XYZ file of C-alpha atoms in Angstrom:
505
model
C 144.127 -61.548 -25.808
C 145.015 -64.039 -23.067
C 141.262 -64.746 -21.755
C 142.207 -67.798 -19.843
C 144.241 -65.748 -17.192
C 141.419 -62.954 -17.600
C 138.811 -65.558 -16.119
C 139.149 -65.898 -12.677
C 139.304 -61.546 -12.240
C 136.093 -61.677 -14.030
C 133.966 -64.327 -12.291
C 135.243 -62.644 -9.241
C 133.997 -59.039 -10.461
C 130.755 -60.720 -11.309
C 130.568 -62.679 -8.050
C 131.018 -59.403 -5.697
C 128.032 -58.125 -8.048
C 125.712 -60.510 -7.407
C 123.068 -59.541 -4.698
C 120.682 -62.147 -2.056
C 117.578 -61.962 -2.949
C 114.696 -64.223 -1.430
C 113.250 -66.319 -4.492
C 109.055 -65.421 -4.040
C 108.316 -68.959 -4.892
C 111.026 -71.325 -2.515
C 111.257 -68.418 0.019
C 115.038 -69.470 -0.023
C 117.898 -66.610 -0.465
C 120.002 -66.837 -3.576
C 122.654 -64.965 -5.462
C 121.948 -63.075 -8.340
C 122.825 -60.432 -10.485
C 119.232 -59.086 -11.301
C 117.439 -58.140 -7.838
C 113.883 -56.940 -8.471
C 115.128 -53.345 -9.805
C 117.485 -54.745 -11.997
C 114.828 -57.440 -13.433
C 111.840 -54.596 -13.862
C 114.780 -52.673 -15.515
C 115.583 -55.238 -17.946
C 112.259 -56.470 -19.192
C 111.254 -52.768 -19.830
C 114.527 -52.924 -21.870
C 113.559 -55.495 -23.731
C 109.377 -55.245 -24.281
C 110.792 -52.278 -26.503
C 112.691 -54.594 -28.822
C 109.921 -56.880 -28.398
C 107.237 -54.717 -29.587
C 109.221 -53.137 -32.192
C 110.122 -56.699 -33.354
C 106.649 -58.474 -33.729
C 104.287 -55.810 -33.651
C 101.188 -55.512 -31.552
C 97.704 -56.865 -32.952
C 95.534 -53.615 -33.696
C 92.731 -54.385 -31.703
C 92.081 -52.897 -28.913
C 89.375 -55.139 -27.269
C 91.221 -58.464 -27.545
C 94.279 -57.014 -26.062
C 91.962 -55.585 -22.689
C 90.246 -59.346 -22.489
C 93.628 -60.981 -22.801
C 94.803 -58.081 -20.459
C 92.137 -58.751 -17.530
C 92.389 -62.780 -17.760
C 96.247 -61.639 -17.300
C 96.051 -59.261 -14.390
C 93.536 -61.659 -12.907
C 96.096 -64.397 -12.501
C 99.219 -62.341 -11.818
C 96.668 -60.675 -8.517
C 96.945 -64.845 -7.440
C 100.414 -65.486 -8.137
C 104.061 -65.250 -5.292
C 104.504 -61.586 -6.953
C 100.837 -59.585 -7.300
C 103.325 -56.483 -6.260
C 104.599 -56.337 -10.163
C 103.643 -53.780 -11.971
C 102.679 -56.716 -15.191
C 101.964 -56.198 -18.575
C 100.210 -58.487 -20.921
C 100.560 -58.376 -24.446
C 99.253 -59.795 -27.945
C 101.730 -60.191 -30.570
C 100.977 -59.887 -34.480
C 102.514 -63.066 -35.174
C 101.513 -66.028 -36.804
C 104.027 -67.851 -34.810
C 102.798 -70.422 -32.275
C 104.425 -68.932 -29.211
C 103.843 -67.352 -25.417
C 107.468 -66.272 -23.851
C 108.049 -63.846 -20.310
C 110.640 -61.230 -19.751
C 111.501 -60.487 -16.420
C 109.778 -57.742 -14.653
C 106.384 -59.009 -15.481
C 106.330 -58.757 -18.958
C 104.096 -61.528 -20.608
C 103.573 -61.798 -24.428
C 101.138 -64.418 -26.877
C 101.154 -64.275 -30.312
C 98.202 -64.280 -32.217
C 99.020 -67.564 -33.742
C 99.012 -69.744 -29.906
C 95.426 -67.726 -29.556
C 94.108 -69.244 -32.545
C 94.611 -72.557 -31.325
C 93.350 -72.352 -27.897
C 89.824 -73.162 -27.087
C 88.789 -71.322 -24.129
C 89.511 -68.607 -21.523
C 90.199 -71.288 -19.011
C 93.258 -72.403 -21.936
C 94.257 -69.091 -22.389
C 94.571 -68.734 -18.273
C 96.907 -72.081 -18.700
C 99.383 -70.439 -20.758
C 99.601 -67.070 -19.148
C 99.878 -69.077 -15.679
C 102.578 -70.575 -17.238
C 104.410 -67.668 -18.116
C 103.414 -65.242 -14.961
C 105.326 -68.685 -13.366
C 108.661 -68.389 -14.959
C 108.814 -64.756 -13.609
C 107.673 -65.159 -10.036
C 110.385 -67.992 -9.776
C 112.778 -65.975 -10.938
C 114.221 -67.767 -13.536
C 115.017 -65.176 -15.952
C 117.326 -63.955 -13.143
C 118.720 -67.223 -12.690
C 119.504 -67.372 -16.078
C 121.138 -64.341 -16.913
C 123.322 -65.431 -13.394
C 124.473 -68.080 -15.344
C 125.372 -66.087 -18.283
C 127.070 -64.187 -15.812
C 128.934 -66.571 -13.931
C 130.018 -68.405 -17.454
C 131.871 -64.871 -18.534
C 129.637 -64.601 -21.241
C 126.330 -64.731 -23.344
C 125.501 -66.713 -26.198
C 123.567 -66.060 -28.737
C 122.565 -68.930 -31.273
C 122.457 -68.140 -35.150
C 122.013 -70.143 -37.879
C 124.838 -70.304 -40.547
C 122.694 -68.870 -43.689
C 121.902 -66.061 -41.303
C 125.098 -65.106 -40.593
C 126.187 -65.306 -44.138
C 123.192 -63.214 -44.736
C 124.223 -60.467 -41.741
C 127.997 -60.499 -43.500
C 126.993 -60.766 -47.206
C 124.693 -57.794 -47.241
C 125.238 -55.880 -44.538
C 122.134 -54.060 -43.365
C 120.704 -55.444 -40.343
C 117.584 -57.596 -39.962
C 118.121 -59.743 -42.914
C 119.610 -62.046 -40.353
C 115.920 -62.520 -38.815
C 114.595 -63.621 -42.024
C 117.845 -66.134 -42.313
C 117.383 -67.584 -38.548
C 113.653 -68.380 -39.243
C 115.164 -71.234 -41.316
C 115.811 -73.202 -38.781
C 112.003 -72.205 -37.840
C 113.084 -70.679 -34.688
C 111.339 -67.592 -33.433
C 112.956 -64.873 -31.989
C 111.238 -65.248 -28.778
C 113.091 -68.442 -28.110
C 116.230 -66.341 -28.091
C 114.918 -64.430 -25.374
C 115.165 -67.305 -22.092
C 116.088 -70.993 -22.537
C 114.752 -72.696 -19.250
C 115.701 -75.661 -18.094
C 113.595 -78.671 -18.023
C 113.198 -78.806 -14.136
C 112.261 -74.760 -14.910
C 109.871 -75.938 -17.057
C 108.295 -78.354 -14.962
C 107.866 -75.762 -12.172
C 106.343 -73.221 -14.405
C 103.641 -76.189 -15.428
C 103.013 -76.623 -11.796
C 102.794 -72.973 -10.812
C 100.488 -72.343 -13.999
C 98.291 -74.876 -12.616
C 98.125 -72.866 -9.118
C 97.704 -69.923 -10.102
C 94.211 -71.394 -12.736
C 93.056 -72.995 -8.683
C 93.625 -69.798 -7.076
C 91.009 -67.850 -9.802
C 88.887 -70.979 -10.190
C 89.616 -72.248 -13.320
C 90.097 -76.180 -13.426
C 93.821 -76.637 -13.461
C 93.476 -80.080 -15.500
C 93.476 -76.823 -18.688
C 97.024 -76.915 -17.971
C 97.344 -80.855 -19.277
C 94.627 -79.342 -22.164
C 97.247 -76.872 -23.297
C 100.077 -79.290 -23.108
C 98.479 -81.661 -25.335
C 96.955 -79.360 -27.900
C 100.730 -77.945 -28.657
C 101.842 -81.854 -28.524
C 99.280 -81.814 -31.511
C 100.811 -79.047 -33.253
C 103.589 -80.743 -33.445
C 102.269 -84.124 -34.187
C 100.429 -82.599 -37.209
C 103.431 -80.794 -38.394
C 104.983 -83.574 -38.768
C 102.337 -85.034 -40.263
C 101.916 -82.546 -43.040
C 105.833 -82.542 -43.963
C 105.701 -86.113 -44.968
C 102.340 -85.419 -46.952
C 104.211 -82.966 -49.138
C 107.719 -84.877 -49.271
C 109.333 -83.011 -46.630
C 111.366 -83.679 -43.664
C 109.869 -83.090 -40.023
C 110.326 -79.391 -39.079
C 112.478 -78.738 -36.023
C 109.972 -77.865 -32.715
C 110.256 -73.988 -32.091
C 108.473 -71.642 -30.084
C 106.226 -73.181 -26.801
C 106.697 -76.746 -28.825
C 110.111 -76.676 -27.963
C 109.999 -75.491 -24.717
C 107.403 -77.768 -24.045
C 107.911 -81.303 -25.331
C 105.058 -83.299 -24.831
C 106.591 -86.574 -23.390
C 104.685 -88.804 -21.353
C 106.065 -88.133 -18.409
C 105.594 -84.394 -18.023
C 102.105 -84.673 -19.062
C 101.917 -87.565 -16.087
C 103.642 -84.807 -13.782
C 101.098 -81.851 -14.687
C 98.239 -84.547 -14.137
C 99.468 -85.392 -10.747
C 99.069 -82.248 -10.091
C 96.479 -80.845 -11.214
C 94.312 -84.054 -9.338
C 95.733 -83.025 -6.300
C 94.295 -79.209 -6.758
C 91.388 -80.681 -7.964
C 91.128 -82.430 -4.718
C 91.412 -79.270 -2.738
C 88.784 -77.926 -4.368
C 85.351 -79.728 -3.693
C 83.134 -77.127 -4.688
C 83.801 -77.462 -8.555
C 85.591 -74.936 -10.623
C 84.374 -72.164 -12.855
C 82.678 -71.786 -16.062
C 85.765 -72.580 -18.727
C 84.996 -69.256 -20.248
C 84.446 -70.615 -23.957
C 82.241 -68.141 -25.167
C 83.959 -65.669 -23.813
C 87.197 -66.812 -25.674
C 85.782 -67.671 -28.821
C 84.099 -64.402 -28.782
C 87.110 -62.595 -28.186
C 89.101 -64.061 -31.233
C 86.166 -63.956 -33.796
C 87.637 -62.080 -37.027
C 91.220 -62.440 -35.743
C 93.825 -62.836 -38.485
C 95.394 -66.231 -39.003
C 98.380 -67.021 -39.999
C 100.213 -64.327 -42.232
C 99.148 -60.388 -41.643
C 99.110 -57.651 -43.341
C 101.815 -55.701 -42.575
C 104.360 -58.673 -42.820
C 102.722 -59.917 -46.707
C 101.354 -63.263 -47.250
C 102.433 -66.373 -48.458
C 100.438 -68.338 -50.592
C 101.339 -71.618 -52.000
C 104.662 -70.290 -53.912
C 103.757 -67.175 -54.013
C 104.736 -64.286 -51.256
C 102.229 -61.020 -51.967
C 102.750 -57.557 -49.911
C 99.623 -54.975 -50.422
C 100.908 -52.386 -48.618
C 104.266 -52.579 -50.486
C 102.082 -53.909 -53.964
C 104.888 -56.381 -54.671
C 104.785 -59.825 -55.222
C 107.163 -62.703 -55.812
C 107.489 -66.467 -56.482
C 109.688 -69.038 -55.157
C 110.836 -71.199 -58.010
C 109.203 -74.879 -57.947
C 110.066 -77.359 -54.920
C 111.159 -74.224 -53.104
C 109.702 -73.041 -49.796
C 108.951 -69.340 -48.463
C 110.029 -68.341 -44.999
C 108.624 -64.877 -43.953
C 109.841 -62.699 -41.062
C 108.622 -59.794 -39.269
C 110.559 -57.215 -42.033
C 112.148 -59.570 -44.822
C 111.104 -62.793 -46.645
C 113.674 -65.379 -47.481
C 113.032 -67.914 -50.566
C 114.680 -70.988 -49.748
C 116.041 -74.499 -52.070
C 114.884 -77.419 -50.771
C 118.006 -78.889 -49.781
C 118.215 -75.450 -47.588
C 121.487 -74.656 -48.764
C 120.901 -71.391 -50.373
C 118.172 -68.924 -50.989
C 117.074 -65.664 -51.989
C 116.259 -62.380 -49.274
C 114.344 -60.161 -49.924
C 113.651 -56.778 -48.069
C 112.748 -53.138 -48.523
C 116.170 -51.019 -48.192
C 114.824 -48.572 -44.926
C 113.823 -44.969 -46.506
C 117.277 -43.093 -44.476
C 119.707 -45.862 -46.305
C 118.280 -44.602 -49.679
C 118.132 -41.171 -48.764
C 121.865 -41.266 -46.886
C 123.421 -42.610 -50.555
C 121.177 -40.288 -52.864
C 118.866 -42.792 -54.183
C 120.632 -44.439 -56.793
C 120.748 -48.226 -57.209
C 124.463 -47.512 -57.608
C 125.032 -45.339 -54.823
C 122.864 -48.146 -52.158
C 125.775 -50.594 -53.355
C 128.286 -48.739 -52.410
C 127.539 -46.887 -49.573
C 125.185 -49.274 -47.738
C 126.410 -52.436 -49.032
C 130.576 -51.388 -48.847
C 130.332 -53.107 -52.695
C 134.345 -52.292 -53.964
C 135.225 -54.703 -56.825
C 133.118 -56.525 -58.996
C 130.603 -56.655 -62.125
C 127.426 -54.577 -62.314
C 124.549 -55.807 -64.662
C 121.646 -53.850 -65.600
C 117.753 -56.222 -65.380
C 114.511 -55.651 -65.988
C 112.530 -57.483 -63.555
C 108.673 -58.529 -63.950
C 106.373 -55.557 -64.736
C 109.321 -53.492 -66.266
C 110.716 -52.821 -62.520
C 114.691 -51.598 -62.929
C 117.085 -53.511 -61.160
C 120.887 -53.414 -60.868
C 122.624 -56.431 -60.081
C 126.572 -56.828 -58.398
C 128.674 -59.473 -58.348
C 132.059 -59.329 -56.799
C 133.295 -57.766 -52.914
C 132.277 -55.452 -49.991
C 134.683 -53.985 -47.389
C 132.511 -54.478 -44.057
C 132.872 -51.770 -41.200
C 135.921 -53.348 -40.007
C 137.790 -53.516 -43.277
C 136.910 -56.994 -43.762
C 136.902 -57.709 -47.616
C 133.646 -60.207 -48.062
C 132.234 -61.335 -51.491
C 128.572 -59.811 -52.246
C 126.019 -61.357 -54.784
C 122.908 -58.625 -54.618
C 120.595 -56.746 -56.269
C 118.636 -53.473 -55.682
C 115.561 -52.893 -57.522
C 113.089 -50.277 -57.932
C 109.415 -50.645 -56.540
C 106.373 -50.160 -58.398
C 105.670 -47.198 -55.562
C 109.552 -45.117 -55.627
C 110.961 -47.595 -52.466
C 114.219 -49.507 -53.540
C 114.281 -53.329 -52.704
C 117.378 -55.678 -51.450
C 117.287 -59.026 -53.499
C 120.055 -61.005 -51.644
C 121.612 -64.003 -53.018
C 122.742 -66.402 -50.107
C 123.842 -69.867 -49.290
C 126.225 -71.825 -46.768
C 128.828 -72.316 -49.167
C 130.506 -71.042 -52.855
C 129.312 -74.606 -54.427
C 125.731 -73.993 -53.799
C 125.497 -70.863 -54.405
C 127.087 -71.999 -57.776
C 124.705 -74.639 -58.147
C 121.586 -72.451 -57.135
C 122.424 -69.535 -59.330
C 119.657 -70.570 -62.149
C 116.718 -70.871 -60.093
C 118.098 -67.786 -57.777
C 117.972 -65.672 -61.465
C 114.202 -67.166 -61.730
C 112.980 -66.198 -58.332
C 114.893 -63.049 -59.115
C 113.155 -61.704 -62.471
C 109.795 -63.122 -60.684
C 109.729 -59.721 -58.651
C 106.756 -57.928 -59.373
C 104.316 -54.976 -58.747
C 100.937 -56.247 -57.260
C 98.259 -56.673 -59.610
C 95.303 -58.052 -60.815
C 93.815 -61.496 -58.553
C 96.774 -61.036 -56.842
C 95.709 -58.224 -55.259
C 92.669 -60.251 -53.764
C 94.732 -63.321 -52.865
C 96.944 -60.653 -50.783
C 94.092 -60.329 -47.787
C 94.917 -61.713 -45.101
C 92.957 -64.998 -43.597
C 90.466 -64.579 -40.556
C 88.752 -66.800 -38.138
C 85.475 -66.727 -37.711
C 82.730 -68.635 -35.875
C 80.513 -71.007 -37.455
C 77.728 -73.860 -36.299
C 79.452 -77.075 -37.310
C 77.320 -79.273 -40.047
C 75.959 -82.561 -40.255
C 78.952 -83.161 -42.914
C 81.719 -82.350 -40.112
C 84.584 -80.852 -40.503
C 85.153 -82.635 -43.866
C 81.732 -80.372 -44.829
C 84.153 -77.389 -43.570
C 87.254 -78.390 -45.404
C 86.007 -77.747 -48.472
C 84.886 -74.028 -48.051
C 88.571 -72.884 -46.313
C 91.435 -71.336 -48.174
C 93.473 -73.904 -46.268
C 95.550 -75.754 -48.549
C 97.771 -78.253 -46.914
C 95.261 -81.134 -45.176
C 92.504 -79.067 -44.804
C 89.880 -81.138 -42.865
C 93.090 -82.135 -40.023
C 94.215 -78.765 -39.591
C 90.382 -77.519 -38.818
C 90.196 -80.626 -36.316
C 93.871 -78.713 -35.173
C 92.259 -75.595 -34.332
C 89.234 -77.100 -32.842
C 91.273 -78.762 -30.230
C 90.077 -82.296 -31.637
C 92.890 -83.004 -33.993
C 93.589 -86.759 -33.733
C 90.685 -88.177 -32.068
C 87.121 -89.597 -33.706
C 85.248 -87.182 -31.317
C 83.977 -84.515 -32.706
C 81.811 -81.634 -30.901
C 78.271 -82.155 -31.274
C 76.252 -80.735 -34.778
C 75.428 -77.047 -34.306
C 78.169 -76.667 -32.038
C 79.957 -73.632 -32.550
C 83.561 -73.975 -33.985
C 86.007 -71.894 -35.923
C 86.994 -72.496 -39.476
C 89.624 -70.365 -41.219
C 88.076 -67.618 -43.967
């Protein structure tokens, strides 16, 4: 295909596309190729994948509070014509993202961070700010204009996507580089970025809220990342890569100078004082709230990953870490090289190829020459492992190192062996046998250990949060991560005895 001379016909197709549209925000006309129908279009589009991606949080109150602090800001904001929709994810990820059309999503695991309805506001002000500005649109423009769109994957996920061929496994794969899949959905530039801070900040002076929350917010997710860091070098690791809001939102000096500026110069405008923060409220709202990993996705615990509602369990091999996604859960060596999938095989596969260990190789897999090898896993669960090649849907000969095993409840299970090249996989194959045979039905403590962790509200004791530390199921630097979700991680301060804080149950 000769693309170079197909170039210029395209960006001229695209460039008779685009439509003027006055940006809300500037008030200036610009080209696009996503006027207001298109954008509203789009996100709708999209929320579906969203939502069928993360999953909602079950409760019904917490999403109407988020909801009306939502619709309250987005009345005060360049569009309150939108039709906007505010959503709570059930993620453990620490993340807030927009879609355009009005479509505005936190996770569960930002919530459990913030401290008060008047932090909350900041990062939904944020958000309702990228899409009255438009810059979704202006994004996919540039997609446009550039001839195409790129989507970043990580090479284990790929191998994963190619290797075993049923989709989703290349989620679990991309959370290696401890991405989320929101951060596929807009990149923004940092000038973007900047404007979204400032708009945030507007929009909490518009409703009464102090906008210096938006500086709050800023530097409670520079925390996040500051004790991140902190906690790989306590176990021996490297720093994680920033993903989610603390990559968007790098906590440099001078952006938290820029969102001071002006946020005094709101404050300024605003004589009468500002609103009650809205703590209670907040705290309130998020009491009993699961933290970190949910039901529905398993839990991992130490090296250990437990699923009640599938009753399987599994452990990583020692020095190994667990990365779980929305629908698989990848076990992974520590020089990140190669690793172990593991999902359930969806109901129609198995029923589409008869059921049969055998017949899941073949016919979902494409597995053509190679060496089968019957296993008995832990429990007595029935296994069948291949070794050898698939043919993908294009023909494409591939190689193929999997197993399918039974479940203690009928449901067949892919155990996928994966790596970034034939040397580590090689070199991984012992400890990718142990992690293997280490599948499990659900029993016993374990059964316990799989419920899920909650916040809840508590007065905080003479003894601090050091007093705290040593009743939470937190493992990994207990007392700093309980400072962390207090909003006082770093600092000597502490709130005062009898204050109410949350600790992690």
């Amino acid at each position: 295909m000769r693309w170079p001379s197909l170039m210029p016909m395209l960006a001229a197709l695209l460039l008779a596309a685009c439509a003027s549209v006055t940006n809300p925000v500037s008030g200036k006309r610009e080209l696009t190729v996503m006027d207001e129908r298109a954008e509203i279009a789009a996100g709708a589009k999209a929320h579906r994948e969203v939502l069928a991606e993360y999953g909602v949080v079950g409760d019904a109150a917490l999403q109407a509070y988020v909801d009306g602090v939502g619709q309250k800001l987005a009345a005060a904001s360049h569009r309150p014509n939108l039709k906007w929709t505010f959503t709570v994810l059930d993620s453990p990820e620490v993340n807030a993202f927009a879609l355009p059309g009005g479509y505005i999503y936190v996770t569960r695991g930002i919530m459990a961070y913030l401290d008060s309805e008047a932090d909350l506001a900041g990062v939904l002000g944020h958000e309702i700010g990228h899409v009255t500005a438009r810059h979704g649109a202006a994004g996919a423009t540039r997609q446009a204009g550039a001839g195409a769109a790129v989507v970043g994957a990580t090479l284990l996920g790929a191998i994963v996507e190619a290797t075993t061929g049923i989709p989703g496994l290349a989620q679990a794969a991309g959370g290696l580089a401890e991405v989320g899949a929101a951060g596929l959905i807009a990149s923004y530039s940092r000038e973007q970025e900047l404007q979204a801070d400032q708009l945030g900040a507007q929009y909490l002076a518009r409703v009464h809220f102090n906008p210096g929350n938006m500086v709050d917010v800023i530097q409670l997710l520079g925390d996040q990342e500051r004790f991140a860091a902190e906690a790989a070098r306590a176990a021996g690791r490297a720093p994680p890569a920033s993903g989610g809001w603390l990559a968007s939102h790098p906590s440099s000096d001078q952006r938290l100078q820029q969102i001071r500026t002006t946020a005094q110069q709101l404050l300024a405008q605003q004589p009468g004082g500002w609103a009650d923060d809205g703590r209670g409220r907040y705290l309130q709202s998020i009491d009993g709230m699961t933290f970190g990993d949910g039901r529905a996705q398993g839990v991992v615990r130490g090296r250990n990953f437990f699923h009640e509602p599938l009753g399987i369990a599994i452990t990583a091999p020692q020095g190994w870490r667990i990365v779980n996604a929305s629908d698989s859960v990848a076990l992974i060596n520590a020089k990140g090289d190669a690793g172990l999938v593991l999902r359930l095989v969806p109901p129609e596969v198995v029923r589409k190829a008869g059921g049969s260990h055998e017949a899941v190789l073949r016919q979902a897999l494409g597995a053509t020459d190679g060496r089968i090898e019957r296993l008995t896993l832990g429990g007595g669960l029935q296994a069948t492992h291949f070794v050898g090649r698939r043919r993908d849907a294009r023909g494409n000969i591939r190689p193929l190192d999997a197993t399918i095993a039974s479940g203690p409840r009928g449901e067949l299970f892919l155990l996928g062996r994966v790596a970034g090249s034939a040397a580590a996989l090689e070199r991984a194959q012992p400890l990718l046998r142990e992690a293997e045979l280490s599948f499990r039905p659900l029993a016993g403590a374990e059964i316990a250990a799989a419920r899920p962790w909650r916040i809840d509200l508590v007065p905080l004791p003479a003894g601090g949060f050091a007093q705290l530390a040593r009743n939470t199921p937190l493992t990994e630097l207990a007392e700093q991560q309980l400072r962390l979700l207090n909003g006082v991680y770093g600092r000597q301060a502490a709130p005062p005895v009898g204050s109410e804080v949350k600790v992690v149950r």
